PDB file of C-alpha atoms in Angstrom:
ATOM      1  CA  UNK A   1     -26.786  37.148 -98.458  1.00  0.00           C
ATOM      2  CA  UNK A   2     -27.227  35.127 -95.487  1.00  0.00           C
ATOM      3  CA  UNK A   3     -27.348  37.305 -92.901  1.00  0.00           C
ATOM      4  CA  UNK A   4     -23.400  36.733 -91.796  1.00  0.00           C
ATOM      5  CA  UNK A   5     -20.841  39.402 -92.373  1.00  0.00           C
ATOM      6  CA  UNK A   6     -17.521  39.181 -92.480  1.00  0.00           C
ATOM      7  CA  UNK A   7     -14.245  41.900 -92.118  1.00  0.00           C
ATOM      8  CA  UNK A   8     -11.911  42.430 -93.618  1.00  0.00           C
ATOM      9  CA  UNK A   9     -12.437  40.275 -97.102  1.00  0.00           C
ATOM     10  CA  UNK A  10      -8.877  40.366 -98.011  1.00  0.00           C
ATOM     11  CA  UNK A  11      -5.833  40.049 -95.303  1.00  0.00           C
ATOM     12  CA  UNK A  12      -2.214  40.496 -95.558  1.00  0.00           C
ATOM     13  CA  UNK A  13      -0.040  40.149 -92.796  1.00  0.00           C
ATOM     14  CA  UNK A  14       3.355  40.058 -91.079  1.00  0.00           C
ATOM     15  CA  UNK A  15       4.871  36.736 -88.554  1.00  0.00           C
ATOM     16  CA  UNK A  16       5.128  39.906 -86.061  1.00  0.00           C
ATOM     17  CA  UNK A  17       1.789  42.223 -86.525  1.00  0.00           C
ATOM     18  CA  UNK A  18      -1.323  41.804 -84.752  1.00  0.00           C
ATOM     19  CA  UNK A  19      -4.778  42.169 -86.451  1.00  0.00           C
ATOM     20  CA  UNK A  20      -8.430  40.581 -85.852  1.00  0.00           C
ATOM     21  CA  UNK A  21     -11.205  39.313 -87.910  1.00  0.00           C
ATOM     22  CA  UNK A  22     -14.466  39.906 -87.144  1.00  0.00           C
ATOM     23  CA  UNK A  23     -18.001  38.363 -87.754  1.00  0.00           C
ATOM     24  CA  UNK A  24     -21.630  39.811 -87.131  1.00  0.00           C
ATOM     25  CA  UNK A  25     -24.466  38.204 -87.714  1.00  0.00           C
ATOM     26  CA  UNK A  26     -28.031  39.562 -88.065  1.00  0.00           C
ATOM     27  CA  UNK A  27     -29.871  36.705 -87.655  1.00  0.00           C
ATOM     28  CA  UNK A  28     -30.616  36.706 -84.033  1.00  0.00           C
ATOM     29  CA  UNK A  29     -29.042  33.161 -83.435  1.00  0.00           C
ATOM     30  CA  UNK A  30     -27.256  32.021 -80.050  1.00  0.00           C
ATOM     31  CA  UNK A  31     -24.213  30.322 -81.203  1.00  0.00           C
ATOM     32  CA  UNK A  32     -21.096  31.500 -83.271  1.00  0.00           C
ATOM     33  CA  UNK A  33     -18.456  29.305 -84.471  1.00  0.00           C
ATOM     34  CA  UNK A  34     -14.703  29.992 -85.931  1.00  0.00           C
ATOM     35  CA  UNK A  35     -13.676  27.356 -88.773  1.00  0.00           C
ATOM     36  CA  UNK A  36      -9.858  27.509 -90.869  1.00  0.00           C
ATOM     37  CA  UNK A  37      -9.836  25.659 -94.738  1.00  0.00           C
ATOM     38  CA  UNK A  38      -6.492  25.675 -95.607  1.00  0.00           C
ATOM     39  CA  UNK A  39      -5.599  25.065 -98.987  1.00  0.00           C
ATOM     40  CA  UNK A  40      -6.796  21.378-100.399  1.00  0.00           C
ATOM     41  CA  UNK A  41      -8.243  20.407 -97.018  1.00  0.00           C
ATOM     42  CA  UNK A  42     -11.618  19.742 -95.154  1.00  0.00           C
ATOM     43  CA  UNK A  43     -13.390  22.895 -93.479  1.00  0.00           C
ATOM     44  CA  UNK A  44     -11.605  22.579 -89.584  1.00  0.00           C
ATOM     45  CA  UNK A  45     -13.936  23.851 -86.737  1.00  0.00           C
ATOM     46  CA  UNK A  46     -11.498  26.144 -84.703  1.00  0.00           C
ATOM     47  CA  UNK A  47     -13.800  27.500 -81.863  1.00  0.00           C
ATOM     48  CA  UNK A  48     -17.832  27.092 -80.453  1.00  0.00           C
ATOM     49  CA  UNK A  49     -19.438  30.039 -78.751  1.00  0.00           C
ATOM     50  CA  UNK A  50     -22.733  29.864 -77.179  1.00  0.00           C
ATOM     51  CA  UNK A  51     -24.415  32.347 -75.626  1.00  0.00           C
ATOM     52  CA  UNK A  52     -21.244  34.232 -75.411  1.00  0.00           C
ATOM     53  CA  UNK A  53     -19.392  31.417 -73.716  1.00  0.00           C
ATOM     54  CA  UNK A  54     -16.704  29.496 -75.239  1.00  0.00           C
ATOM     55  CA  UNK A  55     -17.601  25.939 -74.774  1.00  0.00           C
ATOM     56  CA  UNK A  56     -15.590  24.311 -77.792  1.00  0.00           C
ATOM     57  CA  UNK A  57     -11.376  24.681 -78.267  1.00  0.00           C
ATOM     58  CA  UNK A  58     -10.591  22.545 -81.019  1.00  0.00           C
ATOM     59  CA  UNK A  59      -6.640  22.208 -80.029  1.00  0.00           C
ATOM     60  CA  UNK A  60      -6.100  25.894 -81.579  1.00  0.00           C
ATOM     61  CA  UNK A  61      -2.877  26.988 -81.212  1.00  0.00           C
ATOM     62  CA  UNK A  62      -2.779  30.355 -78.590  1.00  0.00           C
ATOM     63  CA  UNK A  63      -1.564  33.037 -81.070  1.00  0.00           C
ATOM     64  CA  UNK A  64      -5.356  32.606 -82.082  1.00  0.00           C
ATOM     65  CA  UNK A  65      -7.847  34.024 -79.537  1.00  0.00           C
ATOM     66  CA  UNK A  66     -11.828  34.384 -80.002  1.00  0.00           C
ATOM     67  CA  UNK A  67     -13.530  37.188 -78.354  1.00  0.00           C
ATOM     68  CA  UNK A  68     -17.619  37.123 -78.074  1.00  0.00           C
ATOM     69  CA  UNK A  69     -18.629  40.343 -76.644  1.00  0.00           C
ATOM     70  CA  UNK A  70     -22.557  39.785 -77.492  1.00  0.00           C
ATOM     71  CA  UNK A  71     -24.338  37.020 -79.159  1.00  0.00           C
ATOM     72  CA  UNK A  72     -24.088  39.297 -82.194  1.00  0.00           C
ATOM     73  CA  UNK A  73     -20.367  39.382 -82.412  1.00  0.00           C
ATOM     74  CA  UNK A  74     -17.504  37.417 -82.980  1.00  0.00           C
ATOM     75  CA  UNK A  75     -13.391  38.298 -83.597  1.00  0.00           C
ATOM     76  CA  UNK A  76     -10.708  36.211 -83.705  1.00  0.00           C
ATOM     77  CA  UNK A  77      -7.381  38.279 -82.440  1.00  0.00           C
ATOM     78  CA  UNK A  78      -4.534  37.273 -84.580  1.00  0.00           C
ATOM     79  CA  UNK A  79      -0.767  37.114 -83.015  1.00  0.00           C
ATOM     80  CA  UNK A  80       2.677  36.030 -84.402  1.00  0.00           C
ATOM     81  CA  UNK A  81       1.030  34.117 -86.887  1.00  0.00           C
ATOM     82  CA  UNK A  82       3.242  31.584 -89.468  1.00  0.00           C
ATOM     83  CA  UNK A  83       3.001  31.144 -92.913  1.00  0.00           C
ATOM     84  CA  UNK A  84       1.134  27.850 -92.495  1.00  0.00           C
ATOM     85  CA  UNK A  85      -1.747  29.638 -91.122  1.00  0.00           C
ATOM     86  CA  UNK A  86      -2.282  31.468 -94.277  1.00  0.00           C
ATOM     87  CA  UNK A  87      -6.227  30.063 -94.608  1.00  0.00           C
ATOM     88  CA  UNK A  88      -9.583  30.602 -95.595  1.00  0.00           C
ATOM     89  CA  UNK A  89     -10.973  31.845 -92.262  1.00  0.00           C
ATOM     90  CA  UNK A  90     -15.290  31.416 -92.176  1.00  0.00           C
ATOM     91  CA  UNK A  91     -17.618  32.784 -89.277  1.00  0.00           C
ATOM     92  CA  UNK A  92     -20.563  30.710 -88.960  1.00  0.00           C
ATOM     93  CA  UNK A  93     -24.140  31.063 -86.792  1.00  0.00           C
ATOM     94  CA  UNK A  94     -26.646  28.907 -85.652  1.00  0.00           C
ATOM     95  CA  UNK A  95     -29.746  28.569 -83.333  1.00  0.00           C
ATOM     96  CA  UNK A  96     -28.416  26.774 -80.630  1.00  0.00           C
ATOM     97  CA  UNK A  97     -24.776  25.380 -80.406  1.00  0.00           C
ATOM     98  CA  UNK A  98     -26.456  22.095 -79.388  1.00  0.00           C
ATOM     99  CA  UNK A  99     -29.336  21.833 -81.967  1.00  0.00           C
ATOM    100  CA  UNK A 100     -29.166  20.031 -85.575  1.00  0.00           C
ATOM    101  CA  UNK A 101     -29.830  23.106 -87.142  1.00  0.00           C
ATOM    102  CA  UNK A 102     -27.909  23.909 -89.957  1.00  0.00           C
ATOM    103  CA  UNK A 103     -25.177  26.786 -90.080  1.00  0.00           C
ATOM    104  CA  UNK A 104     -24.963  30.264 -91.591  1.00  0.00           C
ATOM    105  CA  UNK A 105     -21.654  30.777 -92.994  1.00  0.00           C
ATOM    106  CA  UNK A 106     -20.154  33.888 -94.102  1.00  0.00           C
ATOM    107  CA  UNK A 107     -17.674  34.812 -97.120  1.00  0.00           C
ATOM    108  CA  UNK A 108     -14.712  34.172 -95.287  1.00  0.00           C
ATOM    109  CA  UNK A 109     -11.595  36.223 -94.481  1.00  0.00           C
ATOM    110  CA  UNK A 110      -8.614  35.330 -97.010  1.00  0.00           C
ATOM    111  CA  UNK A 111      -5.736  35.639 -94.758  1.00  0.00           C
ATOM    112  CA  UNK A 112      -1.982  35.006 -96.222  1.00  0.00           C
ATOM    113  CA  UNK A 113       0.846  35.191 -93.703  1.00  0.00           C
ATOM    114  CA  UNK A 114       3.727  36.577 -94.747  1.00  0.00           C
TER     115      UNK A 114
ATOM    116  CA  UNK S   1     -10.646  10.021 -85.631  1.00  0.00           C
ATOM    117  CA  UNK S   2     -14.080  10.939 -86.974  1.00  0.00           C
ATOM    118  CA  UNK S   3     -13.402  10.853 -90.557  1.00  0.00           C
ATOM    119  CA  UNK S   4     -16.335  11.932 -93.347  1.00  0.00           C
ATOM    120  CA  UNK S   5     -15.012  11.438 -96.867  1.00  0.00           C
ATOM    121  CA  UNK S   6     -16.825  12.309 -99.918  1.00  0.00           C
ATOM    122  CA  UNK S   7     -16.776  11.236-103.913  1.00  0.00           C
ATOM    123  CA  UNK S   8     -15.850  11.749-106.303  1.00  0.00           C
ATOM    124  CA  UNK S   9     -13.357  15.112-105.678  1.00  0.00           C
ATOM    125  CA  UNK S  10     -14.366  16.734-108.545  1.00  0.00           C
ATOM    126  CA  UNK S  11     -17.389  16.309-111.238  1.00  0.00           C
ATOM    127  CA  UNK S  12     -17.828  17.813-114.934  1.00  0.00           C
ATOM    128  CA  UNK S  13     -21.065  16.691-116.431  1.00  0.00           C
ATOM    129  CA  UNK S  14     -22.658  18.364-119.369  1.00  0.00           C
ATOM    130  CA  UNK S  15     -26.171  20.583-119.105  1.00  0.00           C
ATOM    131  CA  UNK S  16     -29.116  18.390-118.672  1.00  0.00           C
ATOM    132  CA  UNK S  17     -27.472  15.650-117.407  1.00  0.00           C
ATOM    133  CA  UNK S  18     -28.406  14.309-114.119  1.00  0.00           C
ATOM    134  CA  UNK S  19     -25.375  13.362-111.196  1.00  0.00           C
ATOM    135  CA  UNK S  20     -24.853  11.856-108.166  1.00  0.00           C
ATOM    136  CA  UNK S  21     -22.347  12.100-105.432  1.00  0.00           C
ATOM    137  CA  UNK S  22     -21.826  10.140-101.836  1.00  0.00           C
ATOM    138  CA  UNK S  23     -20.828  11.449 -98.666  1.00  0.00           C
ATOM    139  CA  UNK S  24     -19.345   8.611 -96.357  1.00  0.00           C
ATOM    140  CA  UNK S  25     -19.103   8.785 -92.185  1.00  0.00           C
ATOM    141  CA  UNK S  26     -18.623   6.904 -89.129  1.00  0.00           C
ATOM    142  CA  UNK S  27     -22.227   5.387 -88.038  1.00  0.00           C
ATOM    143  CA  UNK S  28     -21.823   5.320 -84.399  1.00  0.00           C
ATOM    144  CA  UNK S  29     -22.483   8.258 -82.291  1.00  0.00           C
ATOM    145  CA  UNK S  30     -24.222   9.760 -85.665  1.00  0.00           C
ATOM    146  CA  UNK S  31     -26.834  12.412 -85.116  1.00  0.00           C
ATOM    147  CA  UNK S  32     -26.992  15.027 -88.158  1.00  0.00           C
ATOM    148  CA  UNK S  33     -26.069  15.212 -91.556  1.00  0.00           C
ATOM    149  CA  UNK S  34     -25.766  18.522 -93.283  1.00  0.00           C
ATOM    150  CA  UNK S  35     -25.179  19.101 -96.919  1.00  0.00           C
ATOM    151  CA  UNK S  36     -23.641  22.683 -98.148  1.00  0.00           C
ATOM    152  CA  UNK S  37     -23.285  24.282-101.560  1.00  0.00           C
ATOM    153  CA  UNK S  38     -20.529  26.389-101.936  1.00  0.00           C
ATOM    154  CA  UNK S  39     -19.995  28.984-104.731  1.00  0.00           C
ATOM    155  CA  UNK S  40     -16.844  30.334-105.419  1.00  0.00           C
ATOM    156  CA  UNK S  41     -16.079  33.611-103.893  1.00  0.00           C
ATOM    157  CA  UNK S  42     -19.919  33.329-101.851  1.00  0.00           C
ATOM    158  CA  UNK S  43     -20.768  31.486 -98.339  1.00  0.00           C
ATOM    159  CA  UNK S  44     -21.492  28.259 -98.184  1.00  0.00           C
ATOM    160  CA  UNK S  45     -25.310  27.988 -97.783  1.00  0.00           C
ATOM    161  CA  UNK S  46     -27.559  24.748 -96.016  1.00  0.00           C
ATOM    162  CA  UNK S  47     -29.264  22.763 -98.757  1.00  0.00           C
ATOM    163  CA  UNK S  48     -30.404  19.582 -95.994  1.00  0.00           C
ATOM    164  CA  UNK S  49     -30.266  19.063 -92.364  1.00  0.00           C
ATOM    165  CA  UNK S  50     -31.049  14.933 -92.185  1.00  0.00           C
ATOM    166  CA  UNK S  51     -31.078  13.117 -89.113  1.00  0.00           C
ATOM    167  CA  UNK S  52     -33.582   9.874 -89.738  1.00  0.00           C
ATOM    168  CA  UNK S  53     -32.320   6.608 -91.079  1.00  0.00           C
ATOM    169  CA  UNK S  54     -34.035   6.532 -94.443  1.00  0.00           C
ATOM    170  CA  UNK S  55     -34.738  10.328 -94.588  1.00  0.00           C
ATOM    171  CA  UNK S  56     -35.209  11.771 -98.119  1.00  0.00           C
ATOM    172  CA  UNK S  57     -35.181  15.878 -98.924  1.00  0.00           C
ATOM    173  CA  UNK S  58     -35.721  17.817-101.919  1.00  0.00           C
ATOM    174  CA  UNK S  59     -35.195  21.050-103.103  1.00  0.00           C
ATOM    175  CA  UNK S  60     -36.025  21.994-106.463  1.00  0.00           C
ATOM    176  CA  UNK S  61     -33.886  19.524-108.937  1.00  0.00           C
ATOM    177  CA  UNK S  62     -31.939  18.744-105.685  1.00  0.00           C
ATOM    178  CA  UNK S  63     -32.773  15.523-103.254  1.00  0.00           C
ATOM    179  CA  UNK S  64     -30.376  13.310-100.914  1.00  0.00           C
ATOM    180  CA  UNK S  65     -30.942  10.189 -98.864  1.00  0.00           C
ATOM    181  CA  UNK S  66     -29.396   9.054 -96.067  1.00  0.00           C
ATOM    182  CA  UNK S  67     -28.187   5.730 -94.538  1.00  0.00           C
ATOM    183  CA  UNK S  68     -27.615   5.999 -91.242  1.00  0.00           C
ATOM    184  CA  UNK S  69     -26.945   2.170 -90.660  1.00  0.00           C
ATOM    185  CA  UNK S  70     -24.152   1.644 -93.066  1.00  0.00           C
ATOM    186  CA  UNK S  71     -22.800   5.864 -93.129  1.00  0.00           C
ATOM    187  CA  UNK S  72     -23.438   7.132 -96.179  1.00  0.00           C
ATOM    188  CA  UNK S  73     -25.868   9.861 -98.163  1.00  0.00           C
ATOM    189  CA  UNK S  74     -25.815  10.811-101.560  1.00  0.00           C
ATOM    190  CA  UNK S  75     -26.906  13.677-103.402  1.00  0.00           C
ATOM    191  CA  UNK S  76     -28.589  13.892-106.468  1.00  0.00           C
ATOM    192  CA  UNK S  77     -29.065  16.574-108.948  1.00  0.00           C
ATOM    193  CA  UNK S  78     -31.474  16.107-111.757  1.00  0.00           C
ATOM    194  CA  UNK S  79     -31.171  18.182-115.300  1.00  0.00           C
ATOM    195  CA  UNK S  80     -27.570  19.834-113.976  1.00  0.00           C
ATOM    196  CA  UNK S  81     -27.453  23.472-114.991  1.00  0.00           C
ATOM    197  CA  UNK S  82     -24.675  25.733-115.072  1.00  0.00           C
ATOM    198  CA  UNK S  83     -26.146  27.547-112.335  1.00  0.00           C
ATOM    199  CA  UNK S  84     -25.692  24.477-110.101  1.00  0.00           C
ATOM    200  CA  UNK S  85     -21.711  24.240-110.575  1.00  0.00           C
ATOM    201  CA  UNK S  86     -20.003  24.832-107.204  1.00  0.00           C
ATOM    202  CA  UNK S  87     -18.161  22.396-104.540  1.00  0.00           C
ATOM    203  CA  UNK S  88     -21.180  20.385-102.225  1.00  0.00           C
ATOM    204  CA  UNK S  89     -20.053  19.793 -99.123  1.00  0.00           C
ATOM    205  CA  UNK S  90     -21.558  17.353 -96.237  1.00  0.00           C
ATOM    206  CA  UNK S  91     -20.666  17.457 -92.403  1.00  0.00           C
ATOM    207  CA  UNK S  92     -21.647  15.150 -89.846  1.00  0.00           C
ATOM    208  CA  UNK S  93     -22.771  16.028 -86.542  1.00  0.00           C
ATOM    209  CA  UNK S  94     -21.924  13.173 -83.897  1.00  0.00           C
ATOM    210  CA  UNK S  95     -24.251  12.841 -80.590  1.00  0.00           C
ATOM    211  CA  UNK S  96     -22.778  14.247 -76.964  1.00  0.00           C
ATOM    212  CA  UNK S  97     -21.890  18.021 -76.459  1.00  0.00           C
ATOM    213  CA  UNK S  98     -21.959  21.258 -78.288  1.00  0.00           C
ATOM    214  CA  UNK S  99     -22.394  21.103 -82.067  1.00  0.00           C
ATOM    215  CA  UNK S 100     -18.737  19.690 -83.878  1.00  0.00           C
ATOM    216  CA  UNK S 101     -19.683  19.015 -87.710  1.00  0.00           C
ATOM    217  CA  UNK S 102     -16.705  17.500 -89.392  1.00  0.00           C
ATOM    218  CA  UNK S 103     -16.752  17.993 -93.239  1.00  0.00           C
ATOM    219  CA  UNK S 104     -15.793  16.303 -95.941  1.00  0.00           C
ATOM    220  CA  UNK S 105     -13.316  17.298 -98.661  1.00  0.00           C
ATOM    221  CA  UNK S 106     -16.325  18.176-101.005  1.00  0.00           C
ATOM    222  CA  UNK S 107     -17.138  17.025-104.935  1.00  0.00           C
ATOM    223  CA  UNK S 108     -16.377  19.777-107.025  1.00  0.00           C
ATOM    224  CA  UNK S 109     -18.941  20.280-109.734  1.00  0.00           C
ATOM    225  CA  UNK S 110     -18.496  22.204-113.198  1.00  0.00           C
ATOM    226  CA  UNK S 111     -21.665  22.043-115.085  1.00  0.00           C
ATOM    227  CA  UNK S 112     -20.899  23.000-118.743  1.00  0.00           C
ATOM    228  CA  UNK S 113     -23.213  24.395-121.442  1.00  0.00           C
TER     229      UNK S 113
END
């Protein structure tokens, strides 16, 4: 348990339906990050929040849009989504979004495009 | 293109045997390394935060080094159990703006009784 939840575990969707992800975390930290693993590659930071504030866009294409309502809270709005971003999509916390300190991930959201 | 590669891609060592794997990265701008162990179907969870030229952690049967002249840190893990089999991952954190760790691939490891 490390204090990072994420909904829903398990995602199916369609090229045309719209559904979000979201994170919480519980561990009173400032920053909230967005990272994709698709299948056989590296983990891929998608989006920085800090403080509420997006200050990181890591070339994400637009059908996927972050929302930070509180410092506690993160979703990621999914739109007319391809099959190629069918991914492994982790929620991560930290102290600061400038410090060295290391991240709290949660279990992901398995997402398959269909 | 900040690049972190890591070795081997995948591990099976028996129990009680002891292992070692390297995490490679770009030495200018550096300014963090973090190693992660990932079980399947869990989160990945912080084992080492290193930021020192010649730093050395442990946890348990678990240590790394790093080299912050020449990019590199290894990881060692001494008496593997099968408790310890999962993918380790490293990220590096390079200096200017907010927090950007790149990862590596990771080293697979399957720990067999």
């Amino acid at each position: 348990e490390t204090g990072v939840t994420q909904t829903p575990r398990h995602l199916v969707m369609g090229m045309t339906n719209k559904k979000s992800l979201k994170c919480e975390q519980h561990l009173g930290h400032n920053a909230m990050y967005w990272y994709k693993q698709s299948a056989k590659k590296p983990l891929e930071l998608m989006f920085v929040y800090s403080l509420e504030e997006r200050v990181e866009n890591n070339s994400v294409p637009s059908r996927f849009s972050p929302e930070c309502p509180n410092s506690s809270h993160l979703f990621l709005h999914l739109h007319t989504l391809q099959p190629e971003d069918s991914a492994l999509y982790l929620c991560a916390s930290s102290q600061a979004a400038t410090s060295v300190d290391e991240q709290y991930f949660g279990p992901g959201t398995r997402l398959t495009v269909t | 293109i900040l690049n972190v590669e890591q070795s081997p891609q995948s591990l099976h060592v028996q129990e009680g045997d002891s292992t070692n794997f390297t995490c490679s990265f770009p030495s200018s701008n550096f300014y963090a390394l973090h190693w992660y162990r990932w079980e399947t179907a869990k989160s990945p969870e912080a084992l080492f935060v290193m930021t020192l030229n010649g730093d050395e952690k442990k946890k348990g049967r678990i240590s790394a080094t790093l080299n912050t002249k020449e990019g590199y840190s290894y990881l060692y893990i001494k008496g593997s159990q099968p408790e310890d089999s999962a993918t380790y991952l490293c990220a590096s954190l390079f200096s200017g703006g907010y927090n950007k760790l790149i990862f590596g691939a990771g080293t697979r490891l399957a720990v067999h009784p």
